[in-house]
Amino acid sequence: MAHVALADRGQALSHPHSFITKYVWSQDHKVIAIQYGITAIAVGVVALVLSGIMRLQLGFPDTFSFIQPSEYYQFVTMHGMIMVIYLLTALFLGGFGNYLIPLMVGARDMVFPYLNMLSYWVYLLSVIILMSSFFVTGGPTGAGWTLYPPQAIMFGTPGAEWGIILMLLSLFVFIIAFTMGGLNYVTTVLQARTRGMTLMRMPLSVWGIFTATVLGLLAFPALLVSAIMMTLDRVLGTSFFMPAMVSMGEQTNYDGGSPVLFQHLFWFFGHPEVYIVALPAFGIVSDLLSTHARKNIFGYRMMVWAIVGIGGLSFIVWAHHMYVSGMNPYFGFFFATTTLIIAVPTAIKVYNWVLTLWRGNIHLNTPMLFAIGFIFTFIHGGLTGIFLGNVVVDLPLSDTYFVVAHFHMVMGVSPILVVFGAIYHWYPKITGKMFDATLGKAHFWLTFLGTYSIYLPMHYLGFLGVPRRYFAYEGIDFIPQSALDLNTAITISALFVAVVQIIFFYNMIWSLFKGKQAGSNPWGATTLEWQTPDTPPIHGNWGPELPVVHRWAYDYSVPGAEEDFIPQNVPESEVDKAAS
Amino acid sequence: MITIVLFIFAMVGFAYWWLWRQRVLEKPWAEVGPKADTREEIGRISSAAKTGLMFFLAVVTSVFALFISAYFLRMELPDWSPVMKPEVLWINTGLLVLGSGAIHWCSKAAASNNLRAVQVSLFATGLFTFTFIYGQLMAWGQLNDEGYYLNSNPANAFFYLFTGLHALHLLGGLWVWSRTTLRVLAGVELEEVRLSVELCRTYWHYLLGVWIVLFGMLLST
């Protein structure tokens, strides 16, 4: 048994029939993907509500007595951590990675299905641990999502009793879950591609998810290491990060530790994390644009090299998050340079997306709207990133709303637009039903314009010098009344955008029951997941024979072919028949 | 952070070199037909398991490289005072070398279908490895007796951290070892445990390498 090819194990895969083994303890990558997706979105809704509460305080200070400063900081912290790790990372890799990798490379499942199932359940455990911190003494930690010591574990910071311990434990568990999933994703891409699927024939979605997973496998250990050392500092009284200090009038037992050491470790994870989220979004958006513009992706090889190049560069820019912590000026110069160099492959990608649209046969379907919206928000967030990558510009702006605006444009709005686009794009394959296009388009326009009206004004607040992280702004002379009014407007937009998401959830659930049958390939896409014999694909994906790949993933509008797309598994001989 | 940056450079360099050999320079749109794919075998479970293990070892190396980076950064601060190195560590090192040798022998025996040798070598692997872990605990005890507590100096904390983490990884390996041993005792065909034994061999050699690096680093600082 040890040497049976995975590709031939179609009959050997057991097809479970009871509800529990089919939908709960399932080893089918598609079910696991949906479990990941629903859990991530559910916890993301919690984070969305938290941001709404924060905005209530900022827009209408002194109005809501249930928001006190310590709760405010707890909500800020949990909002950030949930969105970055438990929503975006889990959704892109655990959700889309799980669903798309085996289908797109023509495999029957992930190579280690049991480990894959375990990955989801351990992830769920990490979410439960994190959520439980809302119910313990002192509540969740309020140290900010970066968890900088010494303040993160000193009494006086909200959640110093149990919140911080549960946060560190939850991260630890999450990283174990991610590693189990991540080993699956990379090994499946490397070992289980079907006949004919060379690396350079893989859709860019797979390239993005694959590279992001490799980044995650190498970068998450930095978070693990810092979490372990911080836990020891907090629980057993070591002094890895904790300097000698006086707290509440008493000398603590800590001595000589280095808070900056934590920052190095944290950002050694933290910066690649940006690309762990961004690279899958880059890949997916490339596929959406190409499919809905009926045109091959412009510069496929350059797109692959850019993904791989960004992946490598992302490890040597981390200290640009630490300019305000103070460092040798030559280091600042080095990290500013590497940061700006990343703009080159990133800009290549943006040009290629735009050039893909140029003279394409653009269909403004709902997924396409989200993909084009992403180009706008990403250019916007990327350009402000060039501002902040320079030390002299970063220093005055670092602690203002300019940074909040920047990272929400580039890491909040942009990936979320791709998430929505991708959900709409693959919804017909996942459920077999078509969503309501009118509601989808309404959802796009309200979300896109709504988020712009949140984050565009924040740039101006930043230029005015309005500090971020503050609970209230009364009595600060340099902040004019107009800035406070702007805050009120931003809050109204934010609440509006949050409420608008109901359209999305309504559409998804309504269409599941009442939507029209979508057919196997409603968008006329070339990639393998649209060529499955069943829609939605059944366990094992491919029926008795695995597909054989004859061409790259972007044969759209090929001259001489009858249809405007040629699926990857169609041999040349059959194309000629269609053309004649 | 030099250690981890060097490690990442090595990984990225290897990845780029590997990709270079995957014909990333050719034009995929100009090639039609399945012949473009030159892989001889696709989706073998043995090669999948080995690839998975390699990536796992890369993850573990990243963890240790980060701890080593933190070790060297923390050492530069003035409150550092070196920890005592118990003599028993030398004996432990010898035990781990023996354990690694035993599992190596075991994989040879499994390849040549020698059941008796597989049983003996598996038993020896477990014995040496468990004794190693016991020896590490003895080292902890000695340090504790001499007053080198976990929280009294960062050098001590790192010592406990490195040895503890390394032992935990060995325990993970011993879990796979125990499953393999039980299957051998249950009388399954040697062919069915060959892959497990090979994976164990790689893992044991790797952890021996990690221990030698850690031990050398602790001795020299």
PDB file of N, CA, C and O in Angstrom, chain A residues 145-206:
ATOM      1  N   TRP A 145      -2.961  45.163  18.754  1.00  0.00           N
ATOM      2  CA  TRP A 145      -2.798  43.841  18.139  1.00  0.00           C
ATOM      3  C   TRP A 145      -1.344  43.442  18.062  1.00  0.00           C
ATOM      4  O   TRP A 145      -1.026  42.271  17.899  1.00  0.00           O
ATOM      5  N   THR A 146      -0.408  44.412  18.197  1.00  0.00           N
ATOM      6  CA  THR A 146       1.005  44.063  18.134  1.00  0.00           C
ATOM      7  C   THR A 146       1.530  43.507  19.449  1.00  0.00           C
ATOM      8  O   THR A 146       2.646  42.999  19.494  1.00  0.00           O
ATOM      9  N   LEU A 147       0.748  43.619  20.514  1.00  0.00           N
ATOM     10  CA  LEU A 147       1.082  42.998  21.807  1.00  0.00           C
ATOM     11  C   LEU A 147       2.465  43.382  22.340  1.00  0.00           C
ATOM     12  O   LEU A 147       3.160  42.566  22.937  1.00  0.00           O
ATOM     13  N   TYR A 148       2.873  44.631  22.093  1.00  0.00           N
ATOM     14  CA  TYR A 148       4.211  45.029  22.539  1.00  0.00           C
ATOM     15  C   TYR A 148       4.385  44.885  24.048  1.00  0.00           C
ATOM     16  O   TYR A 148       3.586  45.401  24.822  1.00  0.00           O
ATOM     17  N   PRO A 149       5.434  44.201  24.494  1.00  0.00           N
ATOM     18  CA  PRO A 149       5.802  44.285  25.895  1.00  0.00           C
ATOM     19  C   PRO A 149       6.574  45.586  26.106  1.00  0.00           C
ATOM     20  O   PRO A 149       7.066  46.140  25.130  1.00  0.00           O
ATOM     21  N   PRO A 150       6.718  46.079  27.287  1.00  0.00           N
ATOM     22  CA  PRO A 150       6.256  45.491  28.548  1.00  0.00           C
ATOM     23  C   PRO A 150       4.778  45.720  28.837  1.00  0.00           C
ATOM     24  O   PRO A 150       4.217  45.004  29.651  1.00  0.00           O
ATOM     25  N   GLN A 151       4.142  46.695  28.116  1.00  0.00           N
ATOM     26  CA  GLN A 151       2.809  47.054  28.582  1.00  0.00           C
ATOM     27  C   GLN A 151       1.825  45.922  28.395  1.00  0.00           C
ATOM     28  O   GLN A 151       0.861  45.818  29.153  1.00  0.00           O
ATOM     29  N   ALA A 152       2.068  45.014  27.423  1.00  0.00           N
ATOM     30  CA  ALA A 152       1.081  43.961  27.170  1.00  0.00           C
ATOM     31  C   ALA A 152       0.869  43.064  28.385  1.00  0.00           C
ATOM     32  O   ALA A 152      -0.224  42.545  28.594  1.00  0.00           O
ATOM     33  N   ILE A 153       1.909  42.865  29.190  1.00  0.00           N
ATOM     34  CA  ILE A 153       1.728  41.924  30.294  1.00  0.00           C
ATOM     35  C   ILE A 153       1.802  42.592  31.654  1.00  0.00           C
ATOM     36  O   ILE A 153       1.812  41.921  32.671  1.00  0.00           O
ATOM     37  N   MET A 154       1.853  43.929  31.684  1.00  0.00           N
ATOM     38  CA  MET A 154       1.881  44.605  32.985  1.00  0.00           C
ATOM     39  C   MET A 154       0.462  44.882  33.457  1.00  0.00           C
ATOM     40  O   MET A 154      -0.419  45.213  32.661  1.00  0.00           O
ATOM     41  N   PHE A 155       0.242  44.759  34.732  1.00  0.00           N
ATOM     42  CA  PHE A 155      -1.064  45.110  35.285  1.00  0.00           C
ATOM     43  C   PHE A 155      -1.285  46.602  35.082  1.00  0.00           C
ATOM     44  O   PHE A 155      -0.359  47.413  35.200  1.00  0.00           O
ATOM     45  N   GLY A 156      -2.524  46.935  34.763  1.00  0.00           N
ATOM     46  CA  GLY A 156      -2.831  48.292  34.361  1.00  0.00           C
ATOM     47  C   GLY A 156      -3.290  48.302  32.919  1.00  0.00           C
ATOM     48  O   GLY A 156      -4.172  49.059  32.539  1.00  0.00           O
ATOM     49  N   THR A 157      -2.717  47.403  32.107  1.00  0.00           N
ATOM     50  CA  THR A 157      -3.229  47.200  30.751  1.00  0.00           C
ATOM     51  C   THR A 157      -4.476  46.329  30.867  1.00  0.00           C
ATOM     52  O   THR A 157      -4.464  45.345  31.611  1.00  0.00           O
ATOM     53  N   PRO A 158      -5.545  46.688  30.135  1.00  0.00           N
ATOM     54  CA  PRO A 158      -6.754  45.852  30.215  1.00  0.00           C
ATOM     55  C   PRO A 158      -6.435  44.404  29.826  1.00  0.00           C
ATOM     56  O   PRO A 158      -5.654  44.160  28.903  1.00  0.00           O
ATOM     57  N   GLY A 159      -7.027  43.469  30.513  1.00  0.00           N
ATOM     58  CA  GLY A 159      -6.848  42.066  30.159  1.00  0.00           C
ATOM     59  C   GLY A 159      -5.523  41.480  30.585  1.00  0.00           C
ATOM     60  O   GLY A 159      -5.141  40.408  30.128  1.00  0.00           O
ATOM     61  N   ALA A 160      -4.792  42.172  31.495  1.00  0.00           N
ATOM     62  CA  ALA A 160      -3.493  41.642  31.917  1.00  0.00           C
ATOM     63  C   ALA A 160      -3.658  40.398  32.787  1.00  0.00           C
ATOM     64  O   ALA A 160      -2.708  39.635  32.951  1.00  0.00           O
ATOM     65  N   GLU A 161      -4.872  40.177  33.325  1.00  0.00           N
ATOM     66  CA  GLU A 161      -5.051  39.005  34.179  1.00  0.00           C
ATOM     67  C   GLU A 161      -5.023  37.724  33.335  1.00  0.00           C
ATOM     68  O   GLU A 161      -4.130  36.905  33.463  1.00  0.00           O
ATOM     69  N   TRP A 162      -6.051  37.568  32.479  1.00  0.00           N
ATOM     70  CA  TRP A 162      -6.162  36.349  31.681  1.00  0.00           C
ATOM     71  C   TRP A 162      -6.146  36.612  30.189  1.00  0.00           C
ATOM     72  O   TRP A 162      -5.786  35.751  29.403  1.00  0.00           O
ATOM     73  N   GLY A 163      -6.587  37.791  29.802  1.00  0.00           N
ATOM     74  CA  GLY A 163      -6.742  38.080  28.376  1.00  0.00           C
ATOM     75  C   GLY A 163      -5.477  37.834  27.591  1.00  0.00           C
ATOM     76  O   GLY A 163      -5.488  37.182  26.543  1.00  0.00           O
ATOM     77  N   ILE A 164      -4.346  38.323  28.096  1.00  0.00           N
ATOM     78  CA  ILE A 164      -3.098  38.207  27.347  1.00  0.00           C
ATOM     79  C   ILE A 164      -2.662  36.745  27.262  1.00  0.00           C
ATOM     80  O   ILE A 164      -2.151  36.286  26.232  1.00  0.00           O
ATOM     81  N   ILE A 165      -2.901  35.995  28.343  1.00  0.00           N
ATOM     82  CA  ILE A 165      -2.495  34.585  28.320  1.00  0.00           C
ATOM     83  C   ILE A 165      -3.316  33.819  27.287  1.00  0.00           C
ATOM     84  O   ILE A 165      -2.790  33.033  26.493  1.00  0.00           O
ATOM     85  N   LEU A 166      -4.636  34.094  27.283  1.00  0.00           N
ATOM     86  CA  LEU A 166      -5.482  33.405  26.306  1.00  0.00           C
ATOM     87  C   LEU A 166      -5.129  33.825  24.889  1.00  0.00           C
ATOM     88  O   LEU A 166      -5.164  33.011  23.963  1.00  0.00           O
ATOM     89  N   MET A 167      -4.785  35.086  24.711  1.00  0.00           N
ATOM     90  CA  MET A 167      -4.393  35.542  23.382  1.00  0.00           C
ATOM     91  C   MET A 167      -3.155  34.786  22.898  1.00  0.00           C
ATOM     92  O   MET A 167      -3.114  34.281  21.761  1.00  0.00           O
ATOM     93  N   LEU A 168      -2.138  34.702  23.761  1.00  0.00           N
ATOM     94  CA  LEU A 168      -0.903  34.017  23.362  1.00  0.00           C
ATOM     95  C   LEU A 168      -1.161  32.536  23.115  1.00  0.00           C
ATOM     96  O   LEU A 168      -0.670  31.965  22.141  1.00  0.00           O
ATOM     97  N   LEU A 169      -1.989  31.933  23.975  1.00  0.00           N
ATOM     98  CA  LEU A 169      -2.304  30.519  23.800  1.00  0.00           C
ATOM     99  C   LEU A 169      -3.044  30.298  22.485  1.00  0.00           C
ATOM    100  O   LEU A 169      -2.758  29.359  21.722  1.00  0.00           O
ATOM    101  N   SER A 170      -3.983  31.189  22.207  1.00  0.00           N
ATOM    102  CA  SER A 170      -4.766  31.055  20.983  1.00  0.00           C
ATOM    103  C   SER A 170      -3.871  31.181  19.754  1.00  0.00           C
ATOM    104  O   SER A 170      -4.021  30.420  18.786  1.00  0.00           O
ATOM    105  N   LEU A 171      -2.935  32.115  19.789  1.00  0.00           N
ATOM    106  CA  LEU A 171      -2.014  32.257  18.661  1.00  0.00           C
ATOM    107  C   LEU A 171      -1.184  30.995  18.487  1.00  0.00           C
ATOM    108  O   LEU A 171      -0.972  30.509  17.370  1.00  0.00           O
ATOM    109  N   PHE A 172      -0.720  30.464  19.608  1.00  0.00           N
ATOM    110  CA  PHE A 172       0.080  29.234  19.588  1.00  0.00           C
ATOM    111  C   PHE A 172      -0.706  28.115  18.895  1.00  0.00           C
ATOM    112  O   PHE A 172      -0.203  27.439  17.997  1.00  0.00           O
ATOM    113  N   VAL A 173      -1.964  27.964  19.307  1.00  0.00           N
ATOM    114  CA  VAL A 173      -2.798  26.902  18.735  1.00  0.00           C
ATOM    115  C   VAL A 173      -3.075  27.181  17.263  1.00  0.00           C
ATOM    116  O   VAL A 173      -3.046  26.279  16.423  1.00  0.00           O
ATOM    117  N   PHE A 174      -3.306  28.448  16.943  1.00  0.00           N
ATOM    118  CA  PHE A 174      -3.558  28.795  15.541  1.00  0.00           C
ATOM    119  C   PHE A 174      -2.374  28.408  14.663  1.00  0.00           C
ATOM    120  O   PHE A 174      -2.538  27.896  13.555  1.00  0.00           O
ATOM    121  N   ILE A 175      -1.171  28.674  15.162  1.00  0.00           N
ATOM    122  CA  ILE A 175       0.014  28.395  14.352  1.00  0.00           C
ATOM    123  C   ILE A 175       0.163  26.896  14.121  1.00  0.00           C
ATOM    124  O   ILE A 175       0.539  26.461  13.024  1.00  0.00           O
ATOM    125  N   ILE A 176      -0.174  26.100  15.130  1.00  0.00           N
ATOM    126  CA  ILE A 176      -0.149  24.645  14.925  1.00  0.00           C
ATOM    127  C   ILE A 176      -1.148  24.259  13.834  1.00  0.00           C
ATOM    128  O   ILE A 176      -0.840  23.493  12.916  1.00  0.00           O
ATOM    129  N   ALA A 177      -2.342  24.843  13.904  1.00  0.00           N
ATOM    130  CA  ALA A 177      -3.361  24.534  12.891  1.00  0.00           C
ATOM    131  C   ALA A 177      -2.875  24.949  11.514  1.00  0.00           C
ATOM    132  O   ALA A 177      -3.007  24.207  10.535  1.00  0.00           O
ATOM    133  N   PHE A 178      -2.306  26.146  11.451  1.00  0.00           N
ATOM    134  CA  PHE A 178      -1.848  26.635  10.153  1.00  0.00           C
ATOM    135  C   PHE A 178      -0.748  25.740   9.589  1.00  0.00           C
ATOM    136  O   PHE A 178      -0.719  25.463   8.387  1.00  0.00           O
ATOM    137  N   THR A 179       0.158  25.292  10.458  1.00  0.00           N
ATOM    138  CA  THR A 179       1.259  24.458   9.969  1.00  0.00           C
ATOM    139  C   THR A 179       0.721  23.152   9.396  1.00  0.00           C
ATOM    140  O   THR A 179       1.173  22.700   8.341  1.00  0.00           O
ATOM    141  N   MET A 180      -0.259  22.562  10.076  1.00  0.00           N
ATOM    142  CA  MET A 180      -0.823  21.316   9.549  1.00  0.00           C
ATOM    143  C   MET A 180      -1.483  21.542   8.199  1.00  0.00           C
ATOM    144  O   MET A 180      -1.335  20.749   7.267  1.00  0.00           O
ATOM    145  N   GLY A 181      -2.224  22.648   8.085  1.00  0.00           N
ATOM    146  CA  GLY A 181      -2.845  22.942   6.797  1.00  0.00           C
ATOM    147  C   GLY A 181      -1.794  23.293   5.754  1.00  0.00           C
ATOM    148  O   GLY A 181      -1.833  22.801   4.634  1.00  0.00           O
ATOM    149  N   GLY A 182      -0.844  24.133   6.157  1.00  0.00           N
ATOM    150  CA  GLY A 182       0.144  24.640   5.208  1.00  0.00           C
ATOM    151  C   GLY A 182       0.995  23.535   4.604  1.00  0.00           C
ATOM    152  O   GLY A 182       1.278  23.555   3.399  1.00  0.00           O
ATOM    153  N   LEU A 183       1.381  22.547   5.417  1.00  0.00           N
ATOM    154  CA  LEU A 183       2.155  21.425   4.877  1.00  0.00           C
ATOM    155  C   LEU A 183       1.354  20.713   3.789  1.00  0.00           C
ATOM    156  O   LEU A 183       1.887  20.292   2.769  1.00  0.00           O
ATOM    157  N   ASN A 184       0.045  20.610   4.013  1.00  0.00           N
ATOM    158  CA  ASN A 184      -0.829  20.018   3.011  1.00  0.00           C
ATOM    159  C   ASN A 184      -0.846  20.807   1.723  1.00  0.00           C
ATOM    160  O   ASN A 184      -0.758  20.242   0.639  1.00  0.00           O
ATOM    161  N   TYR A 185      -0.980  22.130   1.835  1.00  0.00           N
ATOM    162  CA  TYR A 185      -1.148  22.939   0.617  1.00  0.00           C
ATOM    163  C   TYR A 185       0.112  22.853  -0.238  1.00  0.00           C
ATOM    164  O   TYR A 185       0.035  22.618  -1.439  1.00  0.00           O
ATOM    165  N   VAL A 186       1.294  23.037   0.396  1.00  0.00           N
ATOM    166  CA  VAL A 186       2.508  23.034  -0.422  1.00  0.00           C
ATOM    167  C   VAL A 186       2.767  21.642  -0.991  1.00  0.00           C
ATOM    168  O   VAL A 186       3.138  21.508  -2.162  1.00  0.00           O
ATOM    169  N   THR A 187       2.563  20.609  -0.190  1.00  0.00           N
ATOM    170  CA  THR A 187       2.856  19.266  -0.686  1.00  0.00           C
ATOM    171  C   THR A 187       1.893  18.881  -1.804  1.00  0.00           C
ATOM    172  O   THR A 187       2.278  18.232  -2.776  1.00  0.00           O
ATOM    173  N   THR A 188       0.638  19.295  -1.672  1.00  0.00           N
ATOM    174  CA  THR A 188      -0.320  18.979  -2.731  1.00  0.00           C
ATOM    175  C   THR A 188       0.093  19.660  -4.034  1.00  0.00           C
ATOM    176  O   THR A 188       0.065  19.049  -5.106  1.00  0.00           O
ATOM    177  N   VAL A 189       0.487  20.926  -3.937  1.00  0.00           N
ATOM    178  CA  VAL A 189       0.897  21.631  -5.154  1.00  0.00           C
ATOM    179  C   VAL A 189       2.128  20.956  -5.758  1.00  0.00           C
ATOM    180  O   VAL A 189       2.230  20.792  -6.973  1.00  0.00           O
ATOM    181  N   LEU A 190       3.062  20.529  -4.906  1.00  0.00           N
ATOM    182  CA  LEU A 190       4.302  19.985  -5.449  1.00  0.00           C
ATOM    183  C   LEU A 190       4.155  18.547  -5.929  1.00  0.00           C
ATOM    184  O   LEU A 190       4.825  18.141  -6.874  1.00  0.00           O
ATOM    185  N   GLN A 191       3.295  17.776  -5.279  1.00  0.00           N
ATOM    186  CA  GLN A 191       3.294  16.331  -5.544  1.00  0.00           C
ATOM    187  C   GLN A 191       2.047  15.795  -6.228  1.00  0.00           C
ATOM    188  O   GLN A 191       2.093  14.723  -6.807  1.00  0.00           O
ATOM    189  N   ALA A 192       0.932  16.475  -6.145  1.00  0.00           N
ATOM    190  CA  ALA A 192      -0.312  15.854  -6.601  1.00  0.00           C
ATOM    191  C   ALA A 192      -0.903  16.524  -7.837  1.00  0.00           C
ATOM    192  O   ALA A 192      -2.067  16.307  -8.157  1.00  0.00           O
ATOM    193  N   ARG A 193      -0.104  17.339  -8.541  1.00  0.00           N
ATOM    194  CA  ARG A 193      -0.626  17.922  -9.778  1.00  0.00           C
ATOM    195  C   ARG A 193      -0.858  16.810 -10.803  1.00  0.00           C
ATOM    196  O   ARG A 193      -0.067  15.870 -10.893  1.00  0.00           O
ATOM    197  N   THR A 194      -1.911  16.944 -11.557  1.00  0.00           N
ATOM    198  CA  THR A 194      -2.237  15.882 -12.507  1.00  0.00           C
ATOM    199  C   THR A 194      -1.293  15.930 -13.702  1.00  0.00           C
ATOM    200  O   THR A 194      -0.514  16.874 -13.870  1.00  0.00           O
ATOM    201  N   ARG A 195      -1.365  14.898 -14.537  1.00  0.00           N
ATOM    202  CA  ARG A 195      -0.521  14.816 -15.735  1.00  0.00           C
ATOM    203  C   ARG A 195      -0.692  16.068 -16.607  1.00  0.00           C
ATOM    204  O   ARG A 195      -1.820  16.469 -16.893  1.00  0.00           O
ATOM    205  N   GLY A 196       0.400  16.675 -17.003  1.00  0.00           N
ATOM    206  CA  GLY A 196       0.333  17.847 -17.873  1.00  0.00           C
ATOM    207  C   GLY A 196       0.302  19.167 -17.130  1.00  0.00           C
ATOM    208  O   GLY A 196       0.528  20.220 -17.723  1.00  0.00           O
ATOM    209  N   MET A 197       0.019  19.135 -15.821  1.00  0.00           N
ATOM    210  CA  MET A 197      -0.066  20.391 -15.064  1.00  0.00           C
ATOM    211  C   MET A 197       1.339  20.767 -14.591  1.00  0.00           C
ATOM    212  O   MET A 197       1.742  20.462 -13.477  1.00  0.00           O
ATOM    213  N   THR A 198       2.104  21.400 -15.462  1.00  0.00           N
ATOM    214  CA  THR A 198       3.416  21.880 -15.030  1.00  0.00           C
ATOM    215  C   THR A 198       3.221  23.090 -14.136  1.00  0.00           C
ATOM    216  O   THR A 198       2.138  23.670 -14.085  1.00  0.00           O
ATOM    217  N   LEU A 199       4.280  23.459 -13.435  1.00  0.00           N
ATOM    218  CA  LEU A 199       4.159  24.620 -12.536  1.00  0.00           C
ATOM    219  C   LEU A 199       3.695  25.846 -13.308  1.00  0.00           C
ATOM    220  O   LEU A 199       2.881  26.631 -12.827  1.00  0.00           O
ATOM    221  N   MET A 200       4.244  26.010 -14.523  1.00  0.00           N
ATOM    222  CA  MET A 200       3.917  27.220 -15.270  1.00  0.00           C
ATOM    223  C   MET A 200       2.585  27.127 -15.997  1.00  0.00           C
ATOM    224  O   MET A 200       2.225  28.007 -16.767  1.00  0.00           O
ATOM    225  N   ARG A 201       1.840  26.051 -15.765  1.00  0.00           N
ATOM    226  CA  ARG A 201       0.464  26.014 -16.264  1.00  0.00           C
ATOM    227  C   ARG A 201      -0.538  26.202 -15.131  1.00  0.00           C
ATOM    228  O   ARG A 201      -1.741  26.145 -15.362  1.00  0.00           O
ATOM    229  N   MET A 202      -0.035  26.384 -13.927  1.00  0.00           N
ATOM    230  CA  MET A 202      -0.964  26.547 -12.810  1.00  0.00           C
ATOM    231  C   MET A 202      -1.621  27.920 -12.895  1.00  0.00           C
ATOM    232  O   MET A 202      -0.968  28.913 -13.236  1.00  0.00           O
ATOM    233  N   PRO A 203      -2.904  28.013 -12.547  1.00  0.00           N
ATOM    234  CA  PRO A 203      -3.540  29.324 -12.459  1.00  0.00           C
ATOM    235  C   PRO A 203      -2.831  30.182 -11.407  1.00  0.00           C
ATOM    236  O   PRO A 203      -2.252  29.653 -10.452  1.00  0.00           O
ATOM    237  N   LEU A 204      -2.887  31.490 -11.581  1.00  0.00           N
ATOM    238  CA  LEU A 204      -2.178  32.369 -10.637  1.00  0.00           C
ATOM    239  C   LEU A 204      -2.756  32.278  -9.233  1.00  0.00           C
ATOM    240  O   LEU A 204      -2.044  32.537  -8.260  1.00  0.00           O
ATOM    241  N   SER A 205      -4.043  31.900  -9.106  1.00  0.00           N
ATOM    242  CA  SER A 205      -4.590  31.708  -7.750  1.00  0.00           C
ATOM    243  C   SER A 205      -3.750  30.694  -6.992  1.00  0.00           C
ATOM    244  O   SER A 205      -3.424  30.897  -5.819  1.00  0.00           O
ATOM    245  N   VAL A 206      -3.399  29.600  -7.666  1.00  0.00           N
ATOM    246  CA  VAL A 206      -2.616  28.572  -6.983  1.00  0.00           C
ATOM    247  C   VAL A 206      -1.208  29.098  -6.678  1.00  0.00           C
ATOM    248  O   VAL A 206      -0.685  28.871  -5.583  1.00  0.00           O
TER     249      VAL A 206
END
